[in-house]
Amino acid sequence: WQERQSDPGRWHATAIREMSHTLARLNAPEHTCRRRALGNLFDRATLQDMRPDVEDHVRGLLDALAERLRADGEADLVPTVSERLPVRTVGHWLGIPAEHHAHILDFTHRQVHAQELLPTKSELAVSAAATAEMRAYFTDLIRRRRARPGDDVVSRWIRHWDAQYPGDRAAADRALYHLVMFITIASLETTATLLSTMVWLLLRDPGRWSWLRGHPEHVDNAIDEALRYDPPIHLNTRVAADHTVLAGVPVAKDTMVHVLYGAANHDPRRNEDPHTFDVQRKGSHLTFGGGAHYCLGAALARLEARTLLTHLLKRFPDLALASGPAYAPRMVFRRMTSLKVTT
Ligand code: HEM
């Protein structure tokens, strides 16, 4: 579909084409084959193994937060905690050295323009430069892992894709690059925004924070209510492969359809009184998508959110908002850039 479009500036831009090879943009049978090869990435046993590391990362980050609060009387939760936990968690799992995390965050924030609804020419240029850095980084990561394979997840993927493409190292490397790159970037801003949003929504009403401290059995509900109320991704786009009818609406072949997750989550037919943030709601949401492309990292994002919130509530009973939030000017991928807190 992209190749048939007449606007070369948009659909043929380097950064956009790069994303068209990732899991999220593939169709069956290629998508089925790649997704099946990954299996259930974050099954119960894997999450159990990751839990102590996530706890360690949270403790370390909350030490840094406490230090900032002691020194300055207030601290910005976003750069101190929310943006660091996802990159540490995924970085540790993939065996990415801590000194590379800042570089990865930097190109991720610039690359994301290509995934916005209507990127401008200058945003596409920023995204193209970030894409080149991203490609160089992950290509090198795979090359280094090939030189020193181990029992880590990337080495296991290398063995799998080498076996799928015997004698064609370049094809295996292409599949590996798109996989490692996409899983990394898909996990960062999304989870960081969830962590910041959840704290913001709970602190907006001071009574809510202390109520949840007394009712820790509702922590999971509170996280899903934050996911419903203000999802990190607001919009997803599909193109109709055939003439079809969706919920009574005719959709012609090749029509672009935008799914508005935020609006769907606030549909009163699915969630009563939808604009009220209610930590006891047990509502439903589309924040992780649905169907064949359902988010592969949902369980990991929830683990990070649960660990952070549990520790924050225990360690900072008097946490309060100081200022913010502030957001990057985006439409599809929401990114909170600042949320100042105090005690
Ligand atoms: C709060 C955090 C997150 C949110 C809100 C989120 C949201 C989404 C959404 C909306 C999709 C598209 C689903 C669809 O098209 O139906 C998606 C896909 C995906 N997500 Fe997430 N995500 C989050 C965290 C993560 C994490 C932590 C990872 C990996 C460690 C991850 C990996 C992926 C991958 C690989 C896909 C593509 C799946 C496919 O196309 O088969 N996500 N995510």
Short mmCIF file of N, CA and C in Angstrom, two decimals, residues 230-297:
data_model
loop_
_atom_site.label_atom_id
_atom_site.label_comp_id
_atom_site.label_asym_id
_atom_site.label_seq_id
_atom_site.Cartn_x
_atom_site.Cartn_y
_atom_site.Cartn_z
N ASP A 230 -5.79 7.41 30.28
CA ASP A 230 -4.92 8.24 29.44
C ASP A 230 -3.84 7.35 28.82
N PRO A 231 -4.16 6.66 27.71
CA PRO A 231 -3.23 5.67 27.16
C PRO A 231 -1.97 6.30 26.55
N PRO A 232 -0.82 5.64 26.69
CA PRO A 232 0.42 6.18 26.12
C PRO A 232 0.38 6.28 24.59
N ILE A 233 -0.35 5.39 23.93
CA ILE A 233 -0.52 5.52 22.47
C ILE A 233 -1.98 5.86 22.24
N HIS A 234 -2.23 6.97 21.55
CA HIS A 234 -3.61 7.42 21.38
C HIS A 234 -4.27 6.94 20.11
N LEU A 235 -3.45 6.49 19.17
CA LEU A 235 -4.03 6.23 17.86
C LEU A 235 -3.24 5.15 17.15
N ASN A 236 -3.94 4.25 16.46
CA ASN A 236 -3.25 3.25 15.65
C ASN A 236 -3.93 3.22 14.28
N THR A 237 -3.18 2.92 13.27
CA THR A 237 -3.70 3.04 11.92
C THR A 237 -3.61 1.72 11.16
N ARG A 238 -4.67 1.40 10.44
CA ARG A 238 -4.67 0.22 9.58
C ARG A 238 -5.16 0.65 8.20
N VAL A 239 -4.89 -0.17 7.19
CA VAL A 239 -5.43 0.07 5.85
C VAL A 239 -6.29 -1.14 5.49
N ALA A 240 -7.52 -0.88 5.02
CA ALA A 240 -8.43 -1.99 4.71
C ALA A 240 -7.89 -2.79 3.52
N ALA A 241 -7.70 -4.10 3.72
CA ALA A 241 -7.17 -4.94 2.65
C ALA A 241 -8.25 -5.25 1.62
N ASP A 242 -9.52 -5.16 2.03
CA ASP A 242 -10.65 -5.47 1.16
C ASP A 242 -11.83 -4.58 1.51
N HIS A 243 -12.83 -4.56 0.63
CA HIS A 243 -14.07 -3.87 1.00
C HIS A 243 -14.66 -4.62 2.20
N THR A 244 -15.09 -3.88 3.19
CA THR A 244 -15.63 -4.55 4.38
C THR A 244 -16.62 -3.63 5.10
N VAL A 245 -17.28 -4.16 6.09
CA VAL A 245 -18.19 -3.35 6.91
C VAL A 245 -17.75 -3.55 8.36
N LEU A 246 -17.45 -2.44 9.05
CA LEU A 246 -16.99 -2.51 10.45
C LEU A 246 -18.03 -1.86 11.34
N ALA A 247 -18.63 -2.62 12.22
CA ALA A 247 -19.67 -2.11 13.13
C ALA A 247 -20.71 -1.28 12.37
N GLY A 248 -21.11 -1.79 11.21
CA GLY A 248 -22.15 -1.12 10.42
C GLY A 248 -21.62 -0.03 9.50
N VAL A 249 -20.33 0.27 9.58
CA VAL A 249 -19.76 1.33 8.74
C VAL A 249 -19.03 0.70 7.55
N PRO A 250 -19.47 1.04 6.30
CA PRO A 250 -18.76 0.46 5.15
C PRO A 250 -17.35 1.08 5.03
N VAL A 251 -16.37 0.20 4.79
CA VAL A 251 -14.99 0.67 4.63
C VAL A 251 -14.49 0.12 3.30
N ALA A 252 -14.13 1.03 2.38
CA ALA A 252 -13.69 0.59 1.04
C ALA A 252 -12.24 0.09 1.10
N LYS A 253 -11.92 -0.84 0.21
CA LYS A 253 -10.54 -1.34 0.09
C LYS A 253 -9.58 -0.17 0.00
N ASP A 254 -8.44 -0.28 0.67
CA ASP A 254 -7.37 0.73 0.65
C ASP A 254 -7.67 1.98 1.49
N THR A 255 -8.81 2.00 2.18
CA THR A 255 -9.09 3.16 3.05
C THR A 255 -8.23 3.05 4.31
N MET A 256 -7.72 4.22 4.73
CA MET A 256 -6.97 4.24 5.98
C MET A 256 -7.96 4.39 7.13
N VAL A 257 -7.81 3.56 8.15
CA VAL A 257 -8.71 3.62 9.31
C VAL A 257 -7.88 3.92 10.56
N HIS A 258 -8.28 4.95 11.28
CA HIS A 258 -7.56 5.29 12.51
C HIS A 258 -8.38 4.81 13.71
N VAL A 259 -7.75 4.05 14.57
CA VAL A 259 -8.41 3.60 15.80
C VAL A 259 -7.96 4.54 16.90
N LEU A 260 -8.94 5.23 17.53
CA LEU A 260 -8.61 6.19 18.58
C LEU A 260 -8.75 5.50 19.95
N TYR A 261 -7.62 5.04 20.46
CA TYR A 261 -7.68 4.26 21.72
C TYR A 261 -8.24 5.09 22.88
N GLY A 262 -7.79 6.35 22.97
CA GLY A 262 -8.24 7.19 24.09
C GLY A 262 -9.76 7.35 24.05
N ALA A 263 -10.31 7.62 22.85
CA ALA A 263 -11.76 7.81 22.72
C ALA A 263 -12.49 6.50 23.01
N ALA A 264 -11.96 5.39 22.50
CA ALA A 264 -12.61 4.09 22.74
C ALA A 264 -12.66 3.80 24.25
N ASN A 265 -11.57 4.10 24.94
CA ASN A 265 -11.53 3.83 26.38
C ASN A 265 -12.51 4.69 27.17
N HIS A 266 -12.92 5.82 26.56
CA HIS A 266 -13.87 6.72 27.24
C HIS A 266 -15.28 6.58 26.66
N ASP A 267 -15.53 5.48 25.96
CA ASP A 267 -16.86 5.25 25.40
C ASP A 267 -17.80 4.82 26.55
N PRO A 268 -18.85 5.61 26.83
CA PRO A 268 -19.73 5.29 27.97
C PRO A 268 -20.45 3.95 27.79
N ARG A 269 -20.47 3.42 26.54
CA ARG A 269 -21.12 2.10 26.36
C ARG A 269 -20.23 1.00 26.92
N ARG A 270 -18.92 1.27 27.10
CA ARG A 270 -18.01 0.26 27.64
C ARG A 270 -17.62 0.54 29.09
N ASN A 271 -17.51 1.83 29.44
CA ASN A 271 -17.11 2.19 30.80
C ASN A 271 -18.03 3.31 31.29
N GLU A 272 -18.82 2.97 32.28
CA GLU A 272 -19.77 3.95 32.82
C GLU A 272 -19.02 5.14 33.41
N ASP A 273 -19.57 6.33 33.27
CA ASP A 273 -18.96 7.53 33.82
C ASP A 273 -17.46 7.58 33.46
N PRO A 274 -17.16 7.53 32.15
CA PRO A 274 -15.79 7.25 31.72
C PRO A 274 -14.77 8.33 32.05
N HIS A 275 -15.23 9.59 32.27
CA HIS A 275 -14.24 10.64 32.52
C HIS A 275 -13.85 10.74 33.99
N THR A 276 -14.39 9.83 34.81
CA THR A 276 -13.96 9.78 36.21
C THR A 276 -12.84 8.76 36.34
N PHE A 277 -11.74 9.17 36.97
CA PHE A 277 -10.63 8.26 37.23
C PHE A 277 -10.95 7.51 38.53
N ASP A 278 -11.23 6.23 38.40
CA ASP A 278 -11.70 5.46 39.55
C ASP A 278 -10.83 4.22 39.73
N VAL A 279 -9.97 4.23 40.77
CA VAL A 279 -9.00 3.15 40.92
C VAL A 279 -9.65 1.80 41.22
N GLN A 280 -10.94 1.81 41.55
CA GLN A 280 -11.60 0.53 41.83
C GLN A 280 -12.44 0.05 40.64
N ARG A 281 -12.28 0.69 39.49
CA ARG A 281 -13.21 0.50 38.39
C ARG A 281 -13.26 -0.92 37.79
N LYS A 282 -12.11 -1.57 37.56
CA LYS A 282 -12.07 -2.84 36.82
C LYS A 282 -12.71 -2.68 35.44
N GLY A 283 -12.33 -1.62 34.74
CA GLY A 283 -12.93 -1.31 33.44
C GLY A 283 -12.24 -2.07 32.31
N SER A 284 -12.61 -1.71 31.06
CA SER A 284 -11.96 -2.36 29.93
C SER A 284 -11.29 -1.29 29.08
N HIS A 285 -10.23 -1.66 28.38
CA HIS A 285 -9.55 -0.69 27.53
C HIS A 285 -8.87 -1.38 26.35
N LEU A 286 -8.51 -0.54 25.37
CA LEU A 286 -7.85 -1.03 24.15
C LEU A 286 -6.39 -0.58 24.10
N THR A 287 -5.87 -0.17 25.26
CA THR A 287 -4.56 0.49 25.29
C THR A 287 -3.42 -0.37 24.74
N PHE A 288 -3.53 -1.70 24.84
CA PHE A 288 -2.48 -2.56 24.29
C PHE A 288 -2.91 -3.13 22.92
N GLY A 289 -3.92 -2.52 22.29
CA GLY A 289 -4.38 -2.98 20.97
C GLY A 289 -5.24 -4.22 21.10
N GLY A 290 -5.25 -5.00 20.01
CA GLY A 290 -6.07 -6.22 20.04
C GLY A 290 -5.79 -7.08 18.84
N GLY A 291 -6.14 -8.36 18.94
CA GLY A 291 -6.00 -9.27 17.81
C GLY A 291 -4.56 -9.71 17.59
N ALA A 292 -4.24 -9.98 16.33
CA ALA A 292 -2.95 -10.59 15.98
C ALA A 292 -1.75 -9.75 16.41
N HIS A 293 -1.94 -8.42 16.50
CA HIS A 293 -0.82 -7.53 16.83
C HIS A 293 -0.82 -7.10 18.30
N TYR A 294 -1.65 -7.73 19.12
CA TYR A 294 -1.74 -7.31 20.54
C TYR A 294 -0.33 -7.15 21.13
N CYS A 295 -0.15 -6.09 21.91
CA CYS A 295 1.18 -5.76 22.45
C CYS A 295 1.87 -6.96 23.09
N LEU A 296 3.12 -7.18 22.68
CA LEU A 296 3.88 -8.32 23.22
C LEU A 296 4.47 -8.01 24.61
N GLY A 297 4.50 -6.73 24.95
CA GLY A 297 5.17 -6.36 26.20
C GLY A 297 4.22 -5.95 27.31
#
